[in-house]
Coordinates of N, CA and C in Angstrom, one line a residue:
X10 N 0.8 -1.2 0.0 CA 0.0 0.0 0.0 C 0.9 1.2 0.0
X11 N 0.2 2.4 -0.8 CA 1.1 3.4 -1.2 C 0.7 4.6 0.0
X12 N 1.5 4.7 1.4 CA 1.2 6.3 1.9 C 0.8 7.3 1.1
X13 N 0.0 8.0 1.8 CA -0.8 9.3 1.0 C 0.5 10.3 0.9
X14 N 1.0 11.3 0.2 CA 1.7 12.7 0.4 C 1.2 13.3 0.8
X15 N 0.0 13.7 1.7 CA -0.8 14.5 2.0 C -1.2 13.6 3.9
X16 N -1.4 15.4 4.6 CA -2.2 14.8 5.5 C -2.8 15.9 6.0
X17 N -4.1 15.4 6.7 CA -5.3 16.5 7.3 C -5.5 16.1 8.4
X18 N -5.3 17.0 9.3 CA -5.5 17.2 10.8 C -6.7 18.3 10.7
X19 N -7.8 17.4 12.0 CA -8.8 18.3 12.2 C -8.3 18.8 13.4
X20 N -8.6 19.7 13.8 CA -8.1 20.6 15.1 C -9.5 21.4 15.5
X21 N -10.3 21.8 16.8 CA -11.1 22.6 17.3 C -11.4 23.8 16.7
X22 N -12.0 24.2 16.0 CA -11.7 25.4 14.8 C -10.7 25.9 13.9
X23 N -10.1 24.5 13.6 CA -9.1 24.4 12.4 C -8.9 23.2 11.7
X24 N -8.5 23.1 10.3 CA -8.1 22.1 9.5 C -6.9 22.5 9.3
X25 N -5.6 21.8 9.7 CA -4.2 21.3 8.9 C -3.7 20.9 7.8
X26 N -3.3 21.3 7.0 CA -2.8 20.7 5.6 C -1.7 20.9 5.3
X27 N -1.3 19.6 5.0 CA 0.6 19.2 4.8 C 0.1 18.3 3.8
X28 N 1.6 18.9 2.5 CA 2.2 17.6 2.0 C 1.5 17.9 0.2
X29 N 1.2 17.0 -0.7 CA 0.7 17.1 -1.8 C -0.9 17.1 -1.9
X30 N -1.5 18.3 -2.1 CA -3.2 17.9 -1.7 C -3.8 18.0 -3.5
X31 N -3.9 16.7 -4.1 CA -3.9 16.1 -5.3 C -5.7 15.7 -5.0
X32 N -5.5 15.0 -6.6 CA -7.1 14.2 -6.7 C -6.9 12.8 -5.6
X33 N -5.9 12.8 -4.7 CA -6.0 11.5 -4.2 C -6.5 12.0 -3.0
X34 N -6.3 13.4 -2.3 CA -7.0 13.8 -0.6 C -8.3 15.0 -1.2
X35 N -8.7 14.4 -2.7 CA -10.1 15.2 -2.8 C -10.9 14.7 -1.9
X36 N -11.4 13.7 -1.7 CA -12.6 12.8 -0.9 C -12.4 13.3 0.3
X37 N -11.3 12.8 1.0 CA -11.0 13.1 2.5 C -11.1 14.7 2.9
X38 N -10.3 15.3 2.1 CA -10.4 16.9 2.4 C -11.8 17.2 2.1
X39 N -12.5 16.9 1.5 CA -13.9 17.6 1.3 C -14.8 17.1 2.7
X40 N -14.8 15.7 2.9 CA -15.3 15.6 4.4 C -14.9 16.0 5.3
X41 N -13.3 15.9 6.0 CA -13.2 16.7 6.6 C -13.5 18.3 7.2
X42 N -13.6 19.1 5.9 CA -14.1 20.6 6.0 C -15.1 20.6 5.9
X43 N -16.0 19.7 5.1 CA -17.9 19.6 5.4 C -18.1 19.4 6.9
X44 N -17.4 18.0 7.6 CA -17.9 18.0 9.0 C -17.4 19.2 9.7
X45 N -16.1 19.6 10.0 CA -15.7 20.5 10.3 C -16.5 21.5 10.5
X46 N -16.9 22.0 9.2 CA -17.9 23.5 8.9 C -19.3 22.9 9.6
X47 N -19.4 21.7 9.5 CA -21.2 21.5 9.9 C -21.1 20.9 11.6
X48 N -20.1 20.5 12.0 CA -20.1 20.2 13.5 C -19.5 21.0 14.6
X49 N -18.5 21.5 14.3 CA -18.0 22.4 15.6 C -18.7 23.5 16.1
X50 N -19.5 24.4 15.3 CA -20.5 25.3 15.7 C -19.8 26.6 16.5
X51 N -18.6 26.8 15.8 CA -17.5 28.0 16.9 C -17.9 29.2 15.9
X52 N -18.8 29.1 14.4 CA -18.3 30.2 13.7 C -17.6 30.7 12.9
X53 N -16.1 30.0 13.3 CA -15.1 30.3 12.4 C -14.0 28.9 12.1
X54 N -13.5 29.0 10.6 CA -13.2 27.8 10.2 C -12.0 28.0 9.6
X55 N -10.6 28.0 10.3 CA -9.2 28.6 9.6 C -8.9 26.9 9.1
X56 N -8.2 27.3 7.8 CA -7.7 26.5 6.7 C -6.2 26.7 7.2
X57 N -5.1 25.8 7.2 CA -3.7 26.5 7.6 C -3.4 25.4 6.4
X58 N -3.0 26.2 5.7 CA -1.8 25.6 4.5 C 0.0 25.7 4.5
X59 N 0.3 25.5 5.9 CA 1.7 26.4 5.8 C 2.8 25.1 5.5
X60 N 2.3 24.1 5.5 CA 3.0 22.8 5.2 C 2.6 22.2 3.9
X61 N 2.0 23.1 3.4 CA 1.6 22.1 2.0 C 2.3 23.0 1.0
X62 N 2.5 21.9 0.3 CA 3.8 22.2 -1.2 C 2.7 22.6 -2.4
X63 N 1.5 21.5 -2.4 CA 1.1 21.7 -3.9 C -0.4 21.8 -3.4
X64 N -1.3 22.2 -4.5 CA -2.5 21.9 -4.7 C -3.2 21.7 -6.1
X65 N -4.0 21.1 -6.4 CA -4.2 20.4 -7.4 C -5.6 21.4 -7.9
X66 N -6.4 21.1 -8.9 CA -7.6 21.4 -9.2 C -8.7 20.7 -8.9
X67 N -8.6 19.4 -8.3 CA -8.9 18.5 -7.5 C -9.4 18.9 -5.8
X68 N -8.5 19.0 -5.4 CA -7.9 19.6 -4.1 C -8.9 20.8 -4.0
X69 N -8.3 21.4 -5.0 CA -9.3 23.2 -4.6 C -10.6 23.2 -4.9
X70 N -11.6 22.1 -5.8 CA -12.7 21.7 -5.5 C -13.2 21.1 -4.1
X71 N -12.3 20.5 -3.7 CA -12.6 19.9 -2.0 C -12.7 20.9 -1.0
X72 N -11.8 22.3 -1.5 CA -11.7 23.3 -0.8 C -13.0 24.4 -1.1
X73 N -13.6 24.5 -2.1 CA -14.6 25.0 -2.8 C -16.1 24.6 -1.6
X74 N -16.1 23.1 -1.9 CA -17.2 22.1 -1.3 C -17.1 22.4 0.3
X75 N -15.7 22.4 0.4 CA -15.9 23.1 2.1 C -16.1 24.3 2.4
X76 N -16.0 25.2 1.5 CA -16.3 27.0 1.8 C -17.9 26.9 2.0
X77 N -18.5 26.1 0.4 CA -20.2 26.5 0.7 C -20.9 25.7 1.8
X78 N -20.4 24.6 2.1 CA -20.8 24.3 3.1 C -20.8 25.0 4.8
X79 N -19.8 25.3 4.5 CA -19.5 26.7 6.0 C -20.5 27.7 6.2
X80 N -20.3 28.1 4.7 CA -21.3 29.5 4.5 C -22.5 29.2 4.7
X81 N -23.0 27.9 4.3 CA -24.6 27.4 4.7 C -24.6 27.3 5.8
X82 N -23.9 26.8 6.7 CA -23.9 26.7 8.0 C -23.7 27.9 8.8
X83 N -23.4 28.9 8.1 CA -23.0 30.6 9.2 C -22.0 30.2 9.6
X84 N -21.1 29.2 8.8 CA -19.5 29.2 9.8 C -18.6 30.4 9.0
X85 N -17.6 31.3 9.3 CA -17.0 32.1 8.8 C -15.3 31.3 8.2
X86 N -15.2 31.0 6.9 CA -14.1 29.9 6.9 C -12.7 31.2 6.4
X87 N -11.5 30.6 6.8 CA -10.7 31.8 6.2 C -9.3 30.6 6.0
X88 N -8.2 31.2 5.1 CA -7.2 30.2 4.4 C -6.1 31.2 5.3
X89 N -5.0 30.0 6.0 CA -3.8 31.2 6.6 C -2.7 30.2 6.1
X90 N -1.5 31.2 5.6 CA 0.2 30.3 5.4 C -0.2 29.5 4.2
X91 N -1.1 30.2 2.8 CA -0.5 29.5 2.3 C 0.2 30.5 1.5
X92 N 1.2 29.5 0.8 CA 2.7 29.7 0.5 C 3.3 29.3 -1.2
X93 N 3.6 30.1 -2.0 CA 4.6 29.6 -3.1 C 3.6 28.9 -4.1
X94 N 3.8 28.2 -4.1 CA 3.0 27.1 -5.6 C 1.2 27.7 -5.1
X95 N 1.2 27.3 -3.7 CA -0.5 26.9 -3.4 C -0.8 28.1 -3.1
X96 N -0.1 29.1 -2.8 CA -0.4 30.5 -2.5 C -1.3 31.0 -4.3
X97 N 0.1 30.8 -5.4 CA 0.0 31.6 -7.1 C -1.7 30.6 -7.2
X98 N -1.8 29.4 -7.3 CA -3.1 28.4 -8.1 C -4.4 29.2 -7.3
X99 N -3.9 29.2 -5.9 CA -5.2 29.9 -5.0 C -6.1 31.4 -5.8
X100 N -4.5 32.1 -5.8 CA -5.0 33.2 -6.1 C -5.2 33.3 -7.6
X101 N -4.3 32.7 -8.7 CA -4.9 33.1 -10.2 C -6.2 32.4 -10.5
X102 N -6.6 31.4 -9.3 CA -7.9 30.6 -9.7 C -9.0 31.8 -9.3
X103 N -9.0 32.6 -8.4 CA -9.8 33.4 -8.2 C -10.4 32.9 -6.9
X104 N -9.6 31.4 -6.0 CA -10.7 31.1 -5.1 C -10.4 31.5 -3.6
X105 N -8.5 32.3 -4.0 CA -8.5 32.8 -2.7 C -9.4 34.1 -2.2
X106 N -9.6 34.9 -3.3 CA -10.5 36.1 -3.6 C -11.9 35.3 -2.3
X107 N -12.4 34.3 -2.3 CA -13.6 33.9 -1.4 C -13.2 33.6 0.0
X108 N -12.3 33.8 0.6 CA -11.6 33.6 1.8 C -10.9 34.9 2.4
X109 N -11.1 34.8 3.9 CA -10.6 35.7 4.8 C -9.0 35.1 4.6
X110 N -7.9 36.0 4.2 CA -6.5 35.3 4.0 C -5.3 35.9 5.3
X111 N -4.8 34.8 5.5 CA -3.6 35.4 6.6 C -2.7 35.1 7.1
X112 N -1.8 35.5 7.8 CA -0.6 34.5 8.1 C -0.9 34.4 9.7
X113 N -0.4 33.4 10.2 CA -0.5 32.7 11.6 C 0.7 32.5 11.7

């Protein structure tokens, strides 16, 4: 069995992301930030990308699926530390533009 490049930590008003977030942590990353956004009930939902190298078009659909779902829920979601590669795809896709952005 092949280890993922990728890993997601849920945290109490945060999601973790390290490593390569590809079409292979679409599934997982979308659940995680749907329950996330629909269970913790704090409001606010920081994204920390400060460990992750890449993101895919894959990946930033997972990340898409987690924003509307927040928003349906009145959670306030926002992206911090991301960096380099996932910083440029975020922003020329137009999907950091839908996020509160920031460094931690």
């Amino acid at each position: 069995m092949i280890e993922p490049s990728y890993q997601i930590t849920r945290e109490a008003g945060a999601v973790r992301l390290s490593g390569d977030l590809d079409i292979n942590a679409r599934e997982e990353l979308r659940d995680v930030l749907v329950a996330a956004a629909q269970e913790d009930g704090a409001g606010a939902l920081v994204v920390d990308f400060d460990d992750t190298a890449f993101l895919d078009s894959e990946a930033m659909g997972a990340l898409i699926e987690g924003f509307l779902a927040a928003r349906a829920a009145g959670v306030k979601m926002s992206i911090v530390n991301a960096h380099g590669l996932v910083h440029r795809v975020l922003d020329v896709s137009g999907v950091l533009e839908m996020f509160e952005t920031g460094q931690t």
